[in-house]
Short mmCIF file of C-alpha atoms in Angstrom, two decimals:
data_model
loop_
_atom_site.label_atom_id
_atom_site.label_comp_id
_atom_site.label_asym_id
_atom_site.label_seq_id
_atom_site.Cartn_x
_atom_site.Cartn_y
_atom_site.Cartn_z
CA MET D 28 26.36 1.17 18.63
CA SER D 29 25.49 2.42 22.08
CA ILE D 30 22.09 2.60 23.72
CA ASP D 31 22.03 6.28 23.63
CA SER D 32 22.89 6.35 19.98
CA LEU D 33 20.03 3.95 19.40
CA ARG D 34 17.67 6.21 21.28
CA ARG D 35 18.76 9.19 19.27
CA SER D 36 18.27 7.38 16.10
CA ALA D 37 14.83 6.12 17.21
CA ARG D 38 13.73 9.62 18.29
CA ALA D 39 14.95 11.17 14.97
CA THR D 40 12.91 8.50 13.05
CA VAL D 41 9.59 9.25 14.83
CA SER D 42 10.04 12.95 15.63
CA GLY D 43 8.68 16.09 13.75
CA LEU D 44 5.43 14.54 12.47
CA PRO D 45 2.13 16.17 13.35
CA GLY D 46 -0.19 14.62 16.06
CA GLY D 47 -2.93 13.84 13.51
CA PHE D 48 -0.59 11.49 11.80
CA TRP D 49 0.03 9.51 14.98
CA TRP D 50 -3.75 9.16 15.52
CA LEU D 51 -3.96 7.67 11.91
CA TRP D 52 -0.96 5.52 12.76
CA LEU D 53 -2.73 4.22 15.84
CA SER D 54 -5.94 3.52 13.78
CA THR D 55 -3.82 1.42 11.38
CA LEU D 56 -2.06 -0.54 14.20
CA VAL D 57 -5.50 -1.13 15.82
CA ASN D 58 -7.08 -2.24 12.50
CA ARG D 59 -4.31 -4.66 11.61
CA THR D 60 -3.91 -6.13 15.06
CA GLY D 61 -7.47 -7.35 14.67
CA ALA D 62 -7.16 -8.48 10.99
CA PHE D 63 -8.09 -12.15 11.33
CA VAL D 64 -10.57 -12.76 8.40
CA LEU D 65 -7.97 -12.93 5.56
CA THR D 66 -5.38 -14.76 7.57
CA PHE D 67 -7.62 -17.53 8.63
CA LEU D 68 -10.30 -17.46 5.87
CA SER D 69 -9.05 -20.27 3.69
CA LEU D 70 -8.60 -22.64 6.80
CA TYR D 71 -12.15 -21.41 8.08
CA LEU D 72 -13.68 -22.47 4.69
CA THR D 73 -11.94 -25.77 4.32
CA GLN D 74 -11.66 -27.09 7.84
CA GLU D 75 -14.76 -25.49 9.44
CA LEU D 76 -17.18 -25.34 6.62
CA GLY D 77 -15.94 -28.31 4.48
CA TYR D 78 -15.43 -26.26 1.22
CA SER D 79 -12.78 -27.30 -1.32
CA ALA D 80 -9.48 -25.67 -1.54
CA TRP D 81 -10.48 -24.59 -5.00
CA PHE D 82 -13.46 -22.60 -3.54
CA ALA D 83 -11.23 -21.17 -0.87
CA GLY D 84 -8.73 -19.90 -3.56
CA LEU D 85 -11.59 -18.49 -5.55
CA VAL D 86 -13.01 -16.53 -2.55
CA VAL D 87 -9.59 -15.00 -1.88
CA ALA D 88 -9.38 -14.00 -5.54
CA LEU D 89 -12.84 -12.36 -5.16
CA HIS D 90 -11.44 -10.29 -2.43
CA GLY D 91 -8.80 -8.94 -4.78
CA LEU D 92 -11.36 -8.32 -7.49
CA GLY D 93 -13.39 -6.30 -5.05
CA GLY D 94 -10.26 -4.24 -4.51
CA VAL D 95 -10.12 -3.40 -8.22
CA ALA D 96 -13.54 -1.72 -7.99
CA GLY D 97 -12.94 -0.34 -4.37
CA SER D 98 -9.67 1.59 -5.11
CA PRO D 99 -11.02 3.99 -7.64
CA LEU D 100 -14.31 4.27 -5.71
CA GLY D 101 -12.49 5.19 -2.52
CA GLY D 102 -10.28 7.78 -4.54
CA PHE D 103 -13.41 9.44 -5.91
CA LEU D 104 -15.14 9.63 -2.60
CA THR D 105 -11.87 10.81 -0.94
CA ASP D 106 -11.76 13.90 -3.20
CA ARG D 107 -15.49 14.64 -3.48
CA TRP D 108 -16.84 13.56 -0.05
CA GLY D 109 -13.83 13.95 2.25
CA ARG D 110 -11.10 12.00 3.71
CA ARG D 111 -12.65 11.36 7.10
CA PRO D 112 -16.12 10.36 6.05
CA THR D 113 -14.68 8.05 3.54
CA MET D 114 -12.44 6.31 6.15
CA VAL D 115 -15.17 6.03 8.63
CA THR D 116 -17.58 4.51 6.15
CA MET D 117 -15.39 2.13 4.67
CA HIS D 118 -13.96 0.78 7.97
CA LEU D 119 -17.55 0.38 9.14
CA ALA D 120 -18.37 -1.38 5.95
CA ALA D 121 -15.49 -3.69 6.48
CA ALA D 122 -16.39 -4.33 10.06
CA SER D 123 -19.92 -5.31 9.05
CA CYS D 124 -18.45 -7.82 6.44
CA ALA D 125 -16.36 -9.46 9.07
CA LEU D 126 -19.38 -9.75 11.37
CA LEU D 127 -21.53 -11.23 8.49
CA LEU D 128 -18.63 -13.84 7.79
CA ALA D 129 -19.09 -15.20 11.39
CA PHE D 130 -22.69 -16.15 10.42
CA VAL D 131 -22.98 -16.59 6.63
CA THR D 132 -22.23 -20.14 5.54
CA SER D 133 -23.85 -20.48 2.10
CA THR D 134 -21.64 -20.39 -1.04
CA TRP D 135 -23.15 -17.34 -2.63
CA GLY D 136 -23.36 -15.53 0.71
CA ILE D 137 -19.67 -16.03 1.52
CA ALA D 138 -18.68 -15.00 -2.00
CA THR D 139 -20.78 -11.67 -1.83
CA VAL D 140 -19.62 -10.76 1.59
CA VAL D 141 -15.87 -11.33 0.71
CA LEU D 142 -16.29 -9.42 -2.51
CA LEU D 143 -17.81 -6.48 -0.61
CA MET D 144 -15.03 -6.61 1.97
CA GLY D 145 -12.50 -6.45 -0.69
CA ILE D 146 -14.28 -3.24 -1.94
CA ALA D 147 -14.36 -1.69 1.52
CA MET D 148 -10.82 -2.60 2.62
CA GLN D 149 -9.25 -1.32 -0.61
CA GLY D 150 -11.58 1.57 -0.78
CA VAL D 151 -10.24 3.06 2.49
CA ARG D 152 -6.64 3.17 1.42
CA PRO D 153 -6.75 6.12 -1.01
CA SER D 154 -8.30 8.30 1.89
CA ILE D 155 -5.54 7.26 4.29
CA ASN D 156 -2.89 8.07 1.79
CA ALA D 157 -4.37 11.33 0.87
CA THR D 158 -4.61 12.28 4.58
CA ILE D 159 -1.04 11.60 5.19
CA ALA D 160 -0.26 13.70 2.03
CA ASP D 161 -2.29 16.50 3.25
CA MET D 162 -0.98 16.68 6.87
CA VAL D 163 2.72 15.69 6.43
CA PRO D 164 5.33 18.19 5.13
CA ALA D 165 6.37 16.95 1.66
CA HIS D 166 10.00 16.34 2.59
CA GLU D 167 8.87 14.04 5.46
CA VAL D 168 6.29 12.11 3.37
CA ARG D 169 8.47 9.04 2.71
CA ARG D 170 9.25 8.59 6.24
CA ALA D 171 5.55 8.96 7.34
CA TYR D 172 4.65 6.21 4.80
CA ALA D 173 7.29 3.92 6.09
CA LEU D 174 6.12 4.41 9.68
CA ASN D 175 2.68 3.64 8.69
CA TYR D 176 3.66 0.61 6.85
CA TRP D 177 5.68 -0.44 9.84
CA ALA D 178 2.37 -0.26 11.87
CA LEU D 179 0.55 -2.27 9.31
CA ASN D 180 3.03 -5.16 9.51
CA LEU D 181 3.44 -4.82 13.30
CA GLY D 182 -0.27 -5.22 13.62
CA PHE D 183 -0.26 -8.03 11.13
CA ALA D 184 2.37 -9.94 13.07
CA ILE D 185 0.39 -9.56 16.27
CA ALA D 186 -2.76 -10.73 14.54
CA ALA D 187 -1.09 -13.76 13.09
CA ILE D 188 0.38 -14.97 16.44
CA GLY D 189 -2.57 -14.02 18.58
CA GLY D 190 -4.94 -15.45 16.13
CA GLY D 191 -3.11 -18.64 15.93
CA ALA D 192 -3.14 -18.88 19.80
CA ALA D 193 -6.77 -17.90 20.21
CA ILE D 194 -8.14 -20.13 17.42
CA VAL D 195 -9.16 -22.60 20.09
CA LEU D 196 -12.09 -20.03 20.75
CA GLY D 197 -13.24 -20.76 17.24
CA TYR D 198 -13.00 -18.94 13.73
CA ARG D 199 -16.27 -17.08 14.30
CA THR D 200 -14.99 -15.54 17.42
CA LEU D 201 -11.93 -14.32 15.67
CA PHE D 202 -14.15 -12.75 12.95
CA VAL D 203 -16.28 -10.99 15.58
CA VAL D 204 -13.01 -9.57 17.25
CA ASP D 205 -12.00 -8.49 13.72
CA ALA D 206 -15.05 -6.54 13.46
CA ALA D 207 -14.71 -5.04 16.68
CA ALA D 208 -11.13 -3.83 16.06
CA THR D 209 -12.12 -2.48 12.68
CA ALA D 210 -15.10 -0.56 14.30
CA LEU D 211 -12.74 0.77 16.99
CA CYS D 212 -10.39 1.96 14.18
CA ALA D 213 -13.38 3.92 12.62
CA LEU D 214 -14.10 5.55 16.03
CA ILE D 215 -10.55 6.74 16.40
CA VAL D 216 -10.70 8.32 13.00
CA PHE D 217 -14.12 9.85 13.69
CA LEU D 218 -13.05 11.29 17.26
CA ARG D 219 -9.54 12.23 16.73
CA LEU D 220 -8.63 12.80 13.11
CA PRO D 221 -9.49 16.10 11.39
CA GLU D 222 -10.68 16.47 7.97
CA THR D 223 -7.70 17.51 5.71
CA ARG D 224 -9.38 17.84 2.37
CA PRO D 225 -8.13 21.13 0.89
CA GLU D 226 -10.48 23.99 0.75
CA ALA D 227 -12.06 24.79 -2.77
CA GLU D 228 -10.27 27.59 -4.47
CA LEU D 229 -12.10 30.92 -4.38
CA ASP D 230 -12.44 33.22 -7.38
CA ALA D 231 -10.50 36.46 -6.91
CA VAL D 232 -13.32 38.61 -8.31
CA THR D 233 -16.60 37.08 -6.90
CA GLY D 234 -15.18 35.29 -3.78
CA GLU D 235 -17.19 32.21 -4.77
CA ALA D 236 -15.71 28.79 -4.85
CA VAL D 237 -14.22 27.81 -8.32
CA ALA D 238 -15.75 24.74 -9.86
CA GLU D 239 -13.28 21.85 -9.40
CA GLN D 240 -11.62 20.23 -12.37
CA LYS D 241 -13.34 16.90 -13.22
CA VAL D 242 -10.80 14.20 -12.80
CA GLY D 243 -11.66 10.42 -13.71
CA VAL D 244 -9.55 7.40 -14.08
CA LEU D 245 -8.95 8.05 -17.63
CA THR D 246 -7.76 11.56 -16.94
CA VAL D 247 -5.40 10.49 -14.27
CA LEU D 248 -3.92 7.87 -16.70
CA ARG D 249 -3.35 10.59 -19.27
CA ASP D 250 -0.61 11.87 -16.84
CA ALA D 251 2.28 10.27 -18.64
CA PRO D 252 4.78 10.02 -15.70
CA PHE D 253 2.11 8.59 -13.24
CA ARG D 254 0.76 6.28 -16.02
CA THR D 255 4.36 4.85 -16.27
CA LEU D 256 4.64 4.78 -12.42
CA VAL D 257 1.37 2.68 -12.13
CA LEU D 258 2.52 0.31 -14.83
CA LEU D 259 5.85 -0.40 -13.27
CA ASN D 260 4.33 -0.78 -9.90
CA LEU D 261 1.94 -3.54 -11.37
CA PHE D 262 5.06 -5.29 -12.55
CA VAL D 263 6.45 -5.28 -9.16
CA CYS D 264 3.24 -6.18 -7.43
CA LEU D 265 3.04 -9.27 -9.64
CA VAL D 266 6.53 -10.22 -8.64
CA PHE D 267 5.72 -9.46 -5.03
CA THR D 268 2.44 -11.47 -5.04
CA ALA D 269 3.70 -14.62 -6.75
CA PRO D 270 5.67 -16.13 -3.75
CA TRP D 271 2.46 -16.08 -1.53
CA ILE D 272 1.13 -18.62 -3.88
CA GLY D 273 4.15 -20.28 -5.74
CA LEU D 274 6.51 -20.54 -2.64
CA PRO D 275 4.39 -23.13 -0.61
CA LEU D 276 3.79 -25.08 -3.82
CA THR D 277 7.43 -24.93 -4.62
CA MET D 278 8.44 -26.17 -1.01
CA ALA D 279 5.95 -28.97 -1.15
CA GLY D 280 7.43 -30.07 -4.45
CA GLU D 281 10.83 -30.21 -2.65
CA GLY D 282 9.32 -32.51 0.08
CA LEU D 283 9.13 -29.96 2.83
CA ALA D 284 6.27 -29.93 5.37
CA PRO D 285 3.59 -27.24 5.32
CA SER D 286 4.91 -26.15 8.84
CA ALA D 287 8.23 -25.40 7.09
CA TYR D 288 6.36 -22.83 4.83
CA GLY D 289 4.83 -21.17 7.88
CA VAL D 290 8.23 -20.76 9.49
CA VAL D 291 9.79 -19.37 6.11
CA ILE D 292 7.02 -16.90 5.36
CA ALA D 293 6.84 -15.71 8.90
CA VAL D 294 10.56 -14.29 8.14
CA ASN D 295 8.87 -11.75 5.99
CA GLY D 296 6.86 -10.02 8.94
CA VAL D 297 9.71 -10.50 11.29
CA VAL D 298 12.21 -8.80 9.02
CA ILE D 299 9.87 -5.82 8.44
CA VAL D 300 8.89 -5.28 12.06
CA ALA D 301 12.69 -5.48 13.02
CA PHE D 302 14.23 -3.44 10.38
CA GLN D 303 11.69 -1.12 8.69
CA LEU D 304 12.74 1.91 10.69
CA LEU D 305 16.47 1.12 9.90
CA VAL D 306 15.84 0.81 6.38
CA ASN D 307 13.98 4.01 6.24
CA LYS D 308 16.77 5.82 7.90
CA LEU D 309 19.35 4.40 5.49
CA THR D 310 17.25 5.38 2.50
CA ASP D 311 16.18 8.76 3.56
CA LYS D 312 17.26 11.61 1.10
CA ARG D 313 18.03 9.05 -1.55
CA SER D 314 16.78 9.26 -5.29
CA PRO D 315 13.26 7.90 -5.55
CA ALA D 316 14.03 6.33 -8.99
CA MET D 317 17.20 4.71 -7.63
CA LEU D 318 15.35 3.30 -4.55
CA LEU D 319 12.60 2.03 -6.89
CA SER D 320 15.12 0.46 -9.13
CA VAL D 321 17.02 -1.14 -6.32
CA SER D 322 13.83 -2.61 -4.71
CA SER D 323 12.81 -4.10 -8.03
CA LEU D 324 16.30 -5.67 -8.47
CA LEU D 325 15.91 -7.13 -4.87
CA PHE D 326 12.65 -8.60 -5.73
CA ALA D 327 14.11 -10.04 -8.94
CA LEU D 328 17.14 -11.46 -7.00
CA GLY D 329 15.16 -12.81 -4.16
CA THR D 330 12.33 -14.53 -6.25
CA GLY D 331 14.67 -15.67 -8.98
CA ALA D 332 16.99 -17.37 -6.54
CA THR D 333 13.99 -19.41 -5.21
CA ALA D 334 14.52 -21.64 -8.32
CA LEU D 335 17.86 -22.62 -6.74
CA ALA D 336 16.73 -23.10 -3.15
CA GLY D 337 16.17 -26.55 -1.82
CA SER D 338 16.06 -26.36 1.83
CA SER D 339 14.11 -24.34 4.48
CA VAL D 340 17.19 -22.10 5.22
CA ALA D 341 17.73 -21.34 1.61
CA PHE D 342 13.94 -20.40 1.09
CA ALA D 343 14.18 -18.11 4.16
CA ALA D 344 17.23 -16.41 2.68
CA THR D 345 15.31 -15.58 -0.60
CA VAL D 346 12.42 -14.20 1.53
CA VAL D 347 14.82 -11.96 3.38
CA VAL D 348 16.10 -10.53 0.12
CA TRP D 349 12.61 -9.73 -1.50
CA THR D 350 11.50 -8.48 1.93
CA ILE D 351 14.25 -5.74 1.86
CA GLY D 352 12.82 -4.82 -1.57
CA GLU D 353 9.36 -4.73 -0.17
CA MET D 354 10.44 -2.35 2.73
CA ILE D 355 12.13 0.09 0.28
CA HIS D 356 9.39 -0.02 -2.47
CA VAL D 357 6.25 0.36 -0.60
CA PRO D 358 6.91 3.79 1.11
CA THR D 359 8.83 5.13 -1.89
CA ASN D 360 6.13 4.24 -4.31
CA ALA D 361 3.42 5.81 -1.95
CA ALA D 362 5.49 9.05 -1.75
CA ALA D 363 6.03 9.27 -5.50
CA THR D 364 2.45 8.86 -6.05
CA ALA D 365 1.53 11.61 -3.56
CA ARG D 366 4.31 13.89 -5.12
CA LEU D 367 3.04 13.47 -8.75
CA ALA D 368 -0.70 14.03 -7.77
CA PRO D 369 -2.29 17.50 -7.90
CA GLU D 370 -3.66 18.65 -4.57
CA HIS D 371 -7.30 18.41 -5.69
CA ALA D 372 -6.91 14.79 -7.23
CA ARG D 373 -4.84 13.05 -4.34
CA GLY D 374 -7.53 10.65 -3.62
CA ARG D 375 -8.15 9.66 -7.36
CA TYR D 376 -4.42 9.25 -7.95
CA GLN D 377 -4.13 7.04 -4.96
CA GLY D 378 -7.19 5.19 -5.94
CA VAL D 379 -5.64 4.41 -9.37
CA MET D 380 -2.36 3.45 -7.88
CA GLY D 381 -4.37 1.08 -5.47
CA MET D 382 -5.85 -0.60 -8.58
CA SER D 383 -2.51 -1.86 -9.51
CA TRP D 384 -2.11 -3.61 -6.22
CA ALA D 385 -5.59 -4.95 -6.30
CA VAL D 386 -5.25 -6.22 -10.12
CA ALA D 387 -1.98 -8.05 -9.00
CA GLY D 388 -3.80 -9.46 -6.12
CA PHE D 389 -6.28 -10.96 -8.48
CA VAL D 390 -4.10 -11.98 -11.33
CA ALA D 391 -0.93 -13.17 -9.67
CA PRO D 392 -2.46 -16.08 -7.87
CA ILE D 393 -3.97 -17.51 -10.74
CA MET D 394 -1.06 -17.15 -13.05
CA ALA D 395 1.33 -18.48 -10.35
CA GLY D 396 -0.88 -21.52 -9.87
CA ALA D 397 -1.20 -22.21 -13.48
CA ILE D 398 2.58 -21.83 -14.17
CA VAL D 399 3.44 -24.16 -11.26
CA ASP D 400 0.94 -26.77 -12.55
CA GLY D 401 2.12 -26.33 -16.08
CA PRO D 402 5.81 -25.50 -17.05
CA GLY D 403 6.80 -25.83 -13.40
CA PRO D 404 7.96 -23.65 -10.61
CA ASN D 405 11.32 -22.79 -12.03
CA VAL D 406 9.66 -21.02 -14.85
CA LEU D 407 7.57 -18.89 -12.52
CA TRP D 408 10.69 -17.76 -10.49
CA ILE D 409 12.72 -17.01 -13.73
CA ALA D 410 9.62 -15.06 -15.05
CA CYS D 411 9.61 -13.12 -11.70
CA ALA D 412 13.24 -12.43 -12.07
CA VAL D 413 12.84 -10.94 -15.53
CA ILE D 414 9.80 -8.91 -14.72
CA GLY D 415 11.54 -7.45 -11.79
CA ALA D 416 14.61 -6.57 -13.68
CA ALA D 417 12.62 -5.03 -16.50
CA ALA D 418 10.83 -2.79 -13.77
CA ALA D 419 14.17 -1.63 -12.40
CA LEU D 420 15.31 -0.67 -15.85
CA GLY D 421 12.00 1.20 -16.39
CA TYR D 422 12.42 3.33 -13.31
CA GLN D 423 15.74 4.46 -14.34
CA THR D 424 15.07 5.19 -18.04
CA ARG D 425 11.44 6.35 -17.80
CA LEU D 426 10.94 8.05 -14.49
CA ARG D 427 14.38 9.24 -13.19
CA SER D 428 13.70 12.97 -14.44
CA ALA D 429 10.11 13.29 -13.43
CA LEU D 430 10.72 11.84 -9.89
CA ALA D 431 13.79 14.00 -9.42
CA ASP D 432 11.84 17.01 -10.42
CA ALA D 433 8.98 16.05 -7.86
CA GLU D 434 11.42 15.27 -5.22
CA ALA D 435 13.16 18.84 -5.64
CA ASP D 436 9.66 20.35 -5.29
CA ALA D 437 9.06 18.55 -2.07
CA ALA D 438 12.46 19.64 -0.47
CA PRO D 439 12.28 21.98 2.42
CA PRO D 440 12.80 25.64 1.43
CA ALA D 441 16.46 25.81 2.61
CA GLU D 442 17.40 22.83 0.70
CA LYS D 443 15.32 23.88 -2.34
CA SER D 444 17.15 27.23 -2.45
CA VAL D 445 20.54 25.30 -2.40
CA VAL D 446 19.53 23.03 -5.12
CA ALA D 447 17.89 25.50 -7.27
CA GLY D 448 20.32 28.35 -6.74
CA SER D 449 19.11 31.80 -7.77
CA ALA D 450 16.97 30.64 -10.66
CA PRO D 451 14.70 27.75 -9.70
CA GLU D 452 12.96 28.11 -13.13
CA ALA D 453 16.04 27.08 -14.87
CA ARG D 454 15.33 23.56 -13.73
CA LYS D 455 14.56 21.34 -16.82
CA PRO D 456 10.94 20.70 -16.83
CA ALA D 457 9.82 17.11 -17.34
CA PRO D 458 8.63 16.62 -21.00
CA GLU D 459 5.65 14.33 -20.26
CA THR D 460 2.15 15.49 -20.34
CA ARG D 461 0.54 16.37 -17.10
CA ILE D 462 -3.19 16.56 -16.41
CA PRO D 463 -4.44 19.29 -18.73
CA ALA D 464 -5.42 22.70 -17.14
CA PRO D 465 -9.12 23.68 -16.91
CA GLU D 466 -10.89 26.05 -19.34
CA ALA D 467 -10.29 29.77 -18.95
CA GLY D 468 -11.97 31.08 -15.98
CA ASN D 469 -11.63 27.84 -14.16
CA PRO D 470 -7.93 27.72 -13.27
CA ALA D 471 -6.36 24.60 -12.02
CA PRO D 472 -5.52 24.38 -8.38
CA GLU D 473 -1.92 24.85 -7.75
CA LYS D 474 0.36 21.74 -7.71
CA VAL D 475 1.20 21.29 -4.06
CA SER D 476 4.36 19.62 -2.90
CA SER D 477 3.32 18.31 0.36
CA PRO D 478 1.96 14.90 -0.47
CA ALA D 479 1.86 11.47 1.21
CA SER D 480 -0.12 8.27 1.51
CA VAL D 481 -0.74 5.02 3.46
CA SER D 482 -0.57 1.57 2.08
CA GLY D 483 -0.82 -0.19 1.13
CA SER D 484 0.01 -3.16 -0.24
#
């Protein structure tokens, strides 16, 4: 491939998105470039403060537990308060927690601050996802999510490398830099990002704002296609999270040094940074259900093959396989969430989806550790393969029709007319139940087909 063709491909990958998206992209990059707390928290607790590895693991789990509460809270605030104020507030809260961790040393103080940090860091994601959905055309939404996810991983890679080099300055210095980077992220959002929350619908007779339909977590979960999407994503998240705990334990059992694990897991970030844009181009215009099934199978294959690995090279190869699954799954799942969400409830839909990531982040480390200590690591990897394969089957049998309909609604007008022909209403409607319409006199806002989202993982 020539240099010119590579330039054209890169230009096509990043062109056509609104300016506001790129300010949001920049804020993600800045935020993740300074993300030192979670990367070095366990080392700080054990090496600097002298806490046990058990306590360090518990603190990391508390961060995930905070996310379980933060995700629906962020979704509620995103829809009721606004995208921008939610982002600014949550970023500043996370910055405050990072700064506090540089000074708090007591057991309860550290546990409390990390729990609150989990709430803030997960609470910002629905607002970011909803903002992308608001501003990016529906047919470009998957590409926007992939680009934002690329920024997230690029920033994380920079943070891991830079933090490792700068650790001579002390863990507390890194935490202060983390707080400053997150505060700068909030400043970028405040100064450059417009509020994108849709205007309230006006009554045709009185001209007054129509009362918004109340949507809670249970209401969202009554949406059958979306409920299925959340459940299947939880399965995938459990498989995705297991290697972060099970892989170092498995490699240690094979007699490999901790430094070998560092090199192997670094492959994940390197592959994402190097190939995310290429993967996005190759998967563009593909069926969402097919992509989610393929990604689930890649997770199953990569984690399942870990049971057969015995060298650093073999373990690295398994990481490459499930990392490709990750690159396909994250933006596709985010786009599917946005397309299934009604305009007035985008934040809450993203919040509920975020809960599946947070629950997996809390449950998977505990389960993975227990299985490795009990039946053994091979049982863990076989279980991951089975769960991933079951998720792949679920996407094809339970969501193919609903996601295809949502994808058709999101197509550009020219493509939509070609697909639908002269009778778009002839398309077979999805049989699953959607959010019930409001009472008479309080019409439901029109289901918009220009969604999008962030991240998340």
